[in-house]
Coordinates of C-alpha atoms in Angstrom, one line a residue:
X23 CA 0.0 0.0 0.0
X24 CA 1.0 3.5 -0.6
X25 CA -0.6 7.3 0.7
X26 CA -2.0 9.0 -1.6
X27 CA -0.9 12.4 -0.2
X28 CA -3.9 14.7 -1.5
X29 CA -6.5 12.4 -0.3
X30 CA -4.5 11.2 2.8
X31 CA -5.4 7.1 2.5
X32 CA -3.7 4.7 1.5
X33 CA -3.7 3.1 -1.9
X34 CA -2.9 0.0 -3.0
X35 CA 0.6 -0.1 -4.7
X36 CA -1.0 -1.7 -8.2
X37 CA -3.0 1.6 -8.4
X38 CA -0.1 3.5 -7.7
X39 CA 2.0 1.7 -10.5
X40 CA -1.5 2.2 -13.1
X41 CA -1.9 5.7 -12.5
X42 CA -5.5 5.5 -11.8
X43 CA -7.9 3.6 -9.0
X44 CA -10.2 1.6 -11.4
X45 CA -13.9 2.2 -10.9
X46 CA -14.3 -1.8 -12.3
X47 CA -11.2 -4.3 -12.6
X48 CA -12.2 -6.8 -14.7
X49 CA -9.7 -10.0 -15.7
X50 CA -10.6 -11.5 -19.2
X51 CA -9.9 -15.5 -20.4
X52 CA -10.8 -17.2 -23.7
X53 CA -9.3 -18.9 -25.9
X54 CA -8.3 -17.2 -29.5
X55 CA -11.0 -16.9 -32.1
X56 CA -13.6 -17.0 -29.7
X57 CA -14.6 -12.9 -30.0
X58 CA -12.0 -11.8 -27.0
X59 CA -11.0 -8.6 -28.4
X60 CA -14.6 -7.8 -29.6
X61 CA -16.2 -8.6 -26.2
X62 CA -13.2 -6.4 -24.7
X63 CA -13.8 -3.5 -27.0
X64 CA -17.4 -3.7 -26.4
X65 CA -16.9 -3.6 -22.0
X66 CA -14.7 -0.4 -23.0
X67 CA -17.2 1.4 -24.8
X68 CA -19.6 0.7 -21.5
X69 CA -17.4 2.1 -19.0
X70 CA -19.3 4.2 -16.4
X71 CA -16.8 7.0 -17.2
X72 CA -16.5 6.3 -21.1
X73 CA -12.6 5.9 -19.9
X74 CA -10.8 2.2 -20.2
X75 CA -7.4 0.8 -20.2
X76 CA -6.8 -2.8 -21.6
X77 CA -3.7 -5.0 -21.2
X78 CA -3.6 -7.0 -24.2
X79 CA -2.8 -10.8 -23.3
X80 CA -1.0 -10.8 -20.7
X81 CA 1.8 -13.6 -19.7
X82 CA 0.6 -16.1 -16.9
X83 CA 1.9 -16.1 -14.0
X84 CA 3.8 -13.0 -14.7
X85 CA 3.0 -9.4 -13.5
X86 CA 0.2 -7.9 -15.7
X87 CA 1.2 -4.6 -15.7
X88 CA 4.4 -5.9 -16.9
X89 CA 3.8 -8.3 -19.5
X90 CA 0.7 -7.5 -21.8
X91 CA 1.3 -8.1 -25.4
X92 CA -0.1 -4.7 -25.9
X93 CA -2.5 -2.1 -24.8
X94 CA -5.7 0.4 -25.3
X95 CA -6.4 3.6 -23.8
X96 CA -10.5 4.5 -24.6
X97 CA -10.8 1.8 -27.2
X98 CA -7.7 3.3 -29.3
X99 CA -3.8 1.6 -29.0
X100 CA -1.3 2.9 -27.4
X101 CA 2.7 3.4 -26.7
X102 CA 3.7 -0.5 -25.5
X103 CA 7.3 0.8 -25.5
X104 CA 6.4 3.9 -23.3
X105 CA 3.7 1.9 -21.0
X106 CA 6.1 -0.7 -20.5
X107 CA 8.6 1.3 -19.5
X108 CA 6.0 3.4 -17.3
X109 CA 2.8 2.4 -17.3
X110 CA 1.5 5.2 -15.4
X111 CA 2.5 7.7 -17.7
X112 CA -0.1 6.0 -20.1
X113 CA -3.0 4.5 -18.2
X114 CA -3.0 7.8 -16.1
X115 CA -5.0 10.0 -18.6
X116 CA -8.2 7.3 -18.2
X117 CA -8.4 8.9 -14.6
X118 CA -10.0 7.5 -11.4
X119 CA -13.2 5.7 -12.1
X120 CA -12.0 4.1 -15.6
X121 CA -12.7 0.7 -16.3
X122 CA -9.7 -1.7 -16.2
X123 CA -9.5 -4.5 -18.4
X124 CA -6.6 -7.4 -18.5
X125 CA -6.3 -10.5 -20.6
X126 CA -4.9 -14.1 -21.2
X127 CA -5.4 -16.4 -23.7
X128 CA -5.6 -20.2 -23.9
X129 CA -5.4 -20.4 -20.4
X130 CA -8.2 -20.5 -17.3
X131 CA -7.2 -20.0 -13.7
X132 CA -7.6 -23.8 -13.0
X133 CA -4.5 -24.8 -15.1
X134 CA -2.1 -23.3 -12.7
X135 CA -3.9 -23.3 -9.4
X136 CA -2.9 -23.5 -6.7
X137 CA 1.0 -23.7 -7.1
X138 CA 0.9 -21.2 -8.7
X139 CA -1.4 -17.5 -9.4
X140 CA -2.0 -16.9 -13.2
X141 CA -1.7 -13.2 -12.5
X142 CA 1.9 -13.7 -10.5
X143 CA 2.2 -10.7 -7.9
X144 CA -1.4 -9.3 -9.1
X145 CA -3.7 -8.6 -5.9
X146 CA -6.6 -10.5 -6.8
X147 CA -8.7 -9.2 -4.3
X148 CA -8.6 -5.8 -6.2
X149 CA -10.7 -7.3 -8.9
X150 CA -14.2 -6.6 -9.1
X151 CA -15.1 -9.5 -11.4
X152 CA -13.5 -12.6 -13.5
X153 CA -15.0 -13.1 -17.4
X154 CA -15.0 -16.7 -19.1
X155 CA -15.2 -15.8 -23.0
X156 CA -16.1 -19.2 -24.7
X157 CA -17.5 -20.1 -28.7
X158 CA -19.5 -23.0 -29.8
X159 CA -17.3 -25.6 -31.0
X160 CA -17.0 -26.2 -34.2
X161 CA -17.1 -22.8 -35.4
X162 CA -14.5 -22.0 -33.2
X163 CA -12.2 -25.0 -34.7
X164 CA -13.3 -23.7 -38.0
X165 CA -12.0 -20.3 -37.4
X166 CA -9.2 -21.7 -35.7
X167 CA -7.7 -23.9 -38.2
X168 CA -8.7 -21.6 -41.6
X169 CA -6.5 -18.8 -39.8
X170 CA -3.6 -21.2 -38.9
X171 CA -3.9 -22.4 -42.4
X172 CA -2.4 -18.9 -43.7
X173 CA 0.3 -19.0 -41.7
X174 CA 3.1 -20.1 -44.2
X175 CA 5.5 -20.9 -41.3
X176 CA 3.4 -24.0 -39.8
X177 CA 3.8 -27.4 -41.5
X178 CA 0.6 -29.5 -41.4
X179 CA 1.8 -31.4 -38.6
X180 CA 2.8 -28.5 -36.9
X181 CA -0.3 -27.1 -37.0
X182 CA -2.4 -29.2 -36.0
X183 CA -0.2 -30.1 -33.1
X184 CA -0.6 -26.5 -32.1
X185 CA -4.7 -26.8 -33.2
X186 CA -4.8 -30.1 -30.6
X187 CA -3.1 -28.8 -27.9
X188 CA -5.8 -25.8 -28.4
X189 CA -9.0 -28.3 -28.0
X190 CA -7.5 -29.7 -25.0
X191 CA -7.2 -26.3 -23.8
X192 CA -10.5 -25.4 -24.8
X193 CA -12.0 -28.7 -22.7
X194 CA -10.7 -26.8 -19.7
X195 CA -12.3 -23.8 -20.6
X196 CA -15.3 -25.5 -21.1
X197 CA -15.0 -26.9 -17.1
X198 CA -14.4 -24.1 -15.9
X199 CA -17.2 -22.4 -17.4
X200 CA -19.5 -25.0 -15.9
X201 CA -18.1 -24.5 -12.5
X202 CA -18.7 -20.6 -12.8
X203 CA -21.1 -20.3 -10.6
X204 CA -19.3 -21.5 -7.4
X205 CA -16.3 -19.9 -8.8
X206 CA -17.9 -16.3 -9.0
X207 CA -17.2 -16.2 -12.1
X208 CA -19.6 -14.3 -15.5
X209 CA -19.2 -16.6 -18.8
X210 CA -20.1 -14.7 -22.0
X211 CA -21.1 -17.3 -24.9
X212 CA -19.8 -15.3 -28.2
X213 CA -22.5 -17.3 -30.0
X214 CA -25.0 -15.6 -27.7
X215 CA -23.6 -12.6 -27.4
X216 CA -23.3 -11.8 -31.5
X217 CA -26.8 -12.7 -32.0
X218 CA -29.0 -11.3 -28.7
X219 CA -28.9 -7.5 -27.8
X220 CA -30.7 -8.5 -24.5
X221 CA -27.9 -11.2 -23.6
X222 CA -25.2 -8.2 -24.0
X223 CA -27.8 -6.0 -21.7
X224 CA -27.9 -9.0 -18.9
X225 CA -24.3 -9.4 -18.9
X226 CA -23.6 -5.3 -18.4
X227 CA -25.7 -5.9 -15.1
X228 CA -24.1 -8.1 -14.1
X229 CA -20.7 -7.1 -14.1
X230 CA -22.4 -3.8 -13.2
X231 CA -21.6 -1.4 -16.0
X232 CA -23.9 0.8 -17.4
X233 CA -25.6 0.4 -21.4
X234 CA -23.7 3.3 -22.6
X235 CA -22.9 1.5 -26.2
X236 CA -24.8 -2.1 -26.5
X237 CA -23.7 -2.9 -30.4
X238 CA -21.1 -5.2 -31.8
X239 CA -19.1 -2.3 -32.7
X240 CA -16.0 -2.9 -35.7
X241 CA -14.2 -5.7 -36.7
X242 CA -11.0 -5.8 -34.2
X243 CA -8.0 -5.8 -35.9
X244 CA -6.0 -8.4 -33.6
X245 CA -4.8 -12.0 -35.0
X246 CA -6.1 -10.1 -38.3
X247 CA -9.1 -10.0 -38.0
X248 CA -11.4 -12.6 -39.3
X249 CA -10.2 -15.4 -40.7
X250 CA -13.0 -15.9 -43.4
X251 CA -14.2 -11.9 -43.9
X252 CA -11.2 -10.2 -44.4
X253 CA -12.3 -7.2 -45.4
X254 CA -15.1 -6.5 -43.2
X255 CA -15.6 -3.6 -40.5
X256 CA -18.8 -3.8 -38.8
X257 CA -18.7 -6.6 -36.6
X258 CA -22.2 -6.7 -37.5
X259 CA -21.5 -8.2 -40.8
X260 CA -19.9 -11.2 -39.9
X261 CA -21.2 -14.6 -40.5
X262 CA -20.0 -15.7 -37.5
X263 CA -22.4 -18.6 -37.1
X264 CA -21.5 -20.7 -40.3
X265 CA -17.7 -20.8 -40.1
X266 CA -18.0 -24.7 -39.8
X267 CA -19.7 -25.2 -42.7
X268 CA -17.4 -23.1 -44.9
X269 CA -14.4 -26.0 -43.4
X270 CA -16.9 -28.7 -44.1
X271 CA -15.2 -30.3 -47.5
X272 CA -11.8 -29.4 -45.7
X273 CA -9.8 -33.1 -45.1
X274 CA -7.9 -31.2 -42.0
X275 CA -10.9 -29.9 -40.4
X276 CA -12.4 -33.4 -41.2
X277 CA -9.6 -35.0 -39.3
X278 CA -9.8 -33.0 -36.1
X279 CA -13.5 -33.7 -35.9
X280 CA -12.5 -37.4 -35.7
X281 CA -9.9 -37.1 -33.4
X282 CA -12.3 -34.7 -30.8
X283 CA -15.3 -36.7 -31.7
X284 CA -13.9 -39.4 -29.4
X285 CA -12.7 -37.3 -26.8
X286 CA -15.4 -38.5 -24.2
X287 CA -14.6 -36.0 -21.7
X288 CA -14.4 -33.4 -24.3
X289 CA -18.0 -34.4 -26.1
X290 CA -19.4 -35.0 -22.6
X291 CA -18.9 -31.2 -22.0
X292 CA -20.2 -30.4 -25.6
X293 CA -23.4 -32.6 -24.7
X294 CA -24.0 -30.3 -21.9
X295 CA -23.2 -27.0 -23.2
X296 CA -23.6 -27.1 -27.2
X297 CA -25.7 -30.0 -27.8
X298 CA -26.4 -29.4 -31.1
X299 CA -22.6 -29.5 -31.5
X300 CA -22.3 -32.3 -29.8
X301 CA -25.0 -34.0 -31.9
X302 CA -23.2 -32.8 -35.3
X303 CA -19.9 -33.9 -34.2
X304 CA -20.6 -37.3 -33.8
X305 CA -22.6 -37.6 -36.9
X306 CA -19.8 -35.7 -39.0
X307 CA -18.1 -38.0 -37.2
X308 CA -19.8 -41.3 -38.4
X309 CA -20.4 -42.2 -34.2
X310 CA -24.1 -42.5 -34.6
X311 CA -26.2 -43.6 -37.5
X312 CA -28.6 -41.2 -39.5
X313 CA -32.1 -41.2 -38.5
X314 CA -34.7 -43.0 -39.9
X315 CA -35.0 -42.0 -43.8
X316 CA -31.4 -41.0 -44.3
X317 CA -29.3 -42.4 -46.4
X318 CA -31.5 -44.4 -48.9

């Protein structure tokens, strides 16, 4: 802790080193393609103070205010160099009251507890809230895959050691998510929140910010945007919903379906969370036969 001279209480030192006491502290995790950065840009635009500062995935177990990838002041990037260096003299123009916002990716809480903190030195008791970001599925494989697949510097095999790794990482998620509840935890579905204005309204209450700005907002320019709509800028616009079948006569995406399709603890979570991907799964799959009239 730390006085805060003018006012004459103390402060907690993680204030001191931001610049600003956060009206809301909110930590972010989801796995990529799964609407992060449009879910964070949205929570900025409904600050109560129309400020924000985002740390861009940050490293676990590391400091946050040391290690974020990168970072936003209002919605709008800003200086890493300078905010690494001194974060203060960044995050201080959001002034008290802004809303706070720090991320990680491919990672939950639950894959390092409790050796270790996946926010390292970070007072966790300062936050006011924890945010599970989670996609159906198969669209999120589909997006997955169809962005790794431009990447000229991943063999096949590489990638889809990488993509594997990822669904096994995503089967975490998924637990965690169904734990939230006794965790204290708020779970955004992307799938829900792209297509229901009322879902975005209930979460806002719930992590008690106000409805300032309750669209989708633009296409965030992060991992390059979207993987299928490249040159799309209202968020809006995206097909979000049918990335799956745009992969469906793909022989890699074909291949991981297999492979996850008899995952049991994997599809058990699907079953219970996106049935119908569950159902599809299996059947792209060839685990269950086709109903009565099918294939005749």
């Amino acid at each position: 802790m730390v006085v805060d001279q003018h006012a004459g209480v103390e402060q907690p030192k993680e204030w001191a080193r931001l610049g600003f006491t956060p009206g809301q502290a909110l930590r972010l995790f989801g796995m990529r393609r799964s609407g992060n950065h449009a879910i964070a840009n949205w929570l900025q635009r409904n600050s109560a103070t129309g400020r924000s500062v985002f740390l861009n995935n940050c490293k676990p177990t590391n400091d946050p205010f040391k290690s974020f990838r990168s970072i936003e002041l209002d919605g709008e990037h800003a200086s890493h160099r300078k905010a690494t260096s001194d974060l203060a003299s960044v995050a201080g123009a959001a002034g008290d009251g802004a809303l706070l916002l720090f991320s990680y990716e491919d990672v939950t809480p639950a894959m390092f507890a409790p050796k270790r903190a996946v926010s390292g030195p970070f007072n966790e008791a300062l936050l006011t809230g924890n945010v599970l970001i989670y996609r159906g599925f198969l669209n999120w494989v589909a997006s997955l895959l169809k962005k790794m697949q431009g990447n000229a510097n991943y063999s096949l095999l590489r990638r889809n050691a990488i993509l594997l790794q990822a669904i096994d990482f995503y089967g975490l998620l998924l637990k965690q998510v169904e734990q939230a509840q006794e965790l204290g935890f708020t779970c955004v579905c992307y799938d829900d929140w792209v297509q229901d204005e009322s879902y975005r309204a209930t979460i806002l209450t719930q992590l008690g910010l106000p409805l300032r700005d309750n669209s989708l907002g633009k296409v965030q320019s992060y991992g390059g945007g979207s993987s299928f709509q490249k040159q799309v800028e209202s968020a809006g616009e995206l097909d979000v919903s049918r990335r799956w079948h745009q992969m469906a006569e793909d022989q890699e995406f074909a291949a991981v379906l297999q492979l996850s399709a008899h995952d049991t603890v994997l599809t058990s979570r699907l079953e219970r969370l996106f049935p119908r991907d569950a159902a599809l799964l299996a059947r792209i799959a060839g685990l269950n036969a086709p109903s009565e009239g099918e294939g005749s």
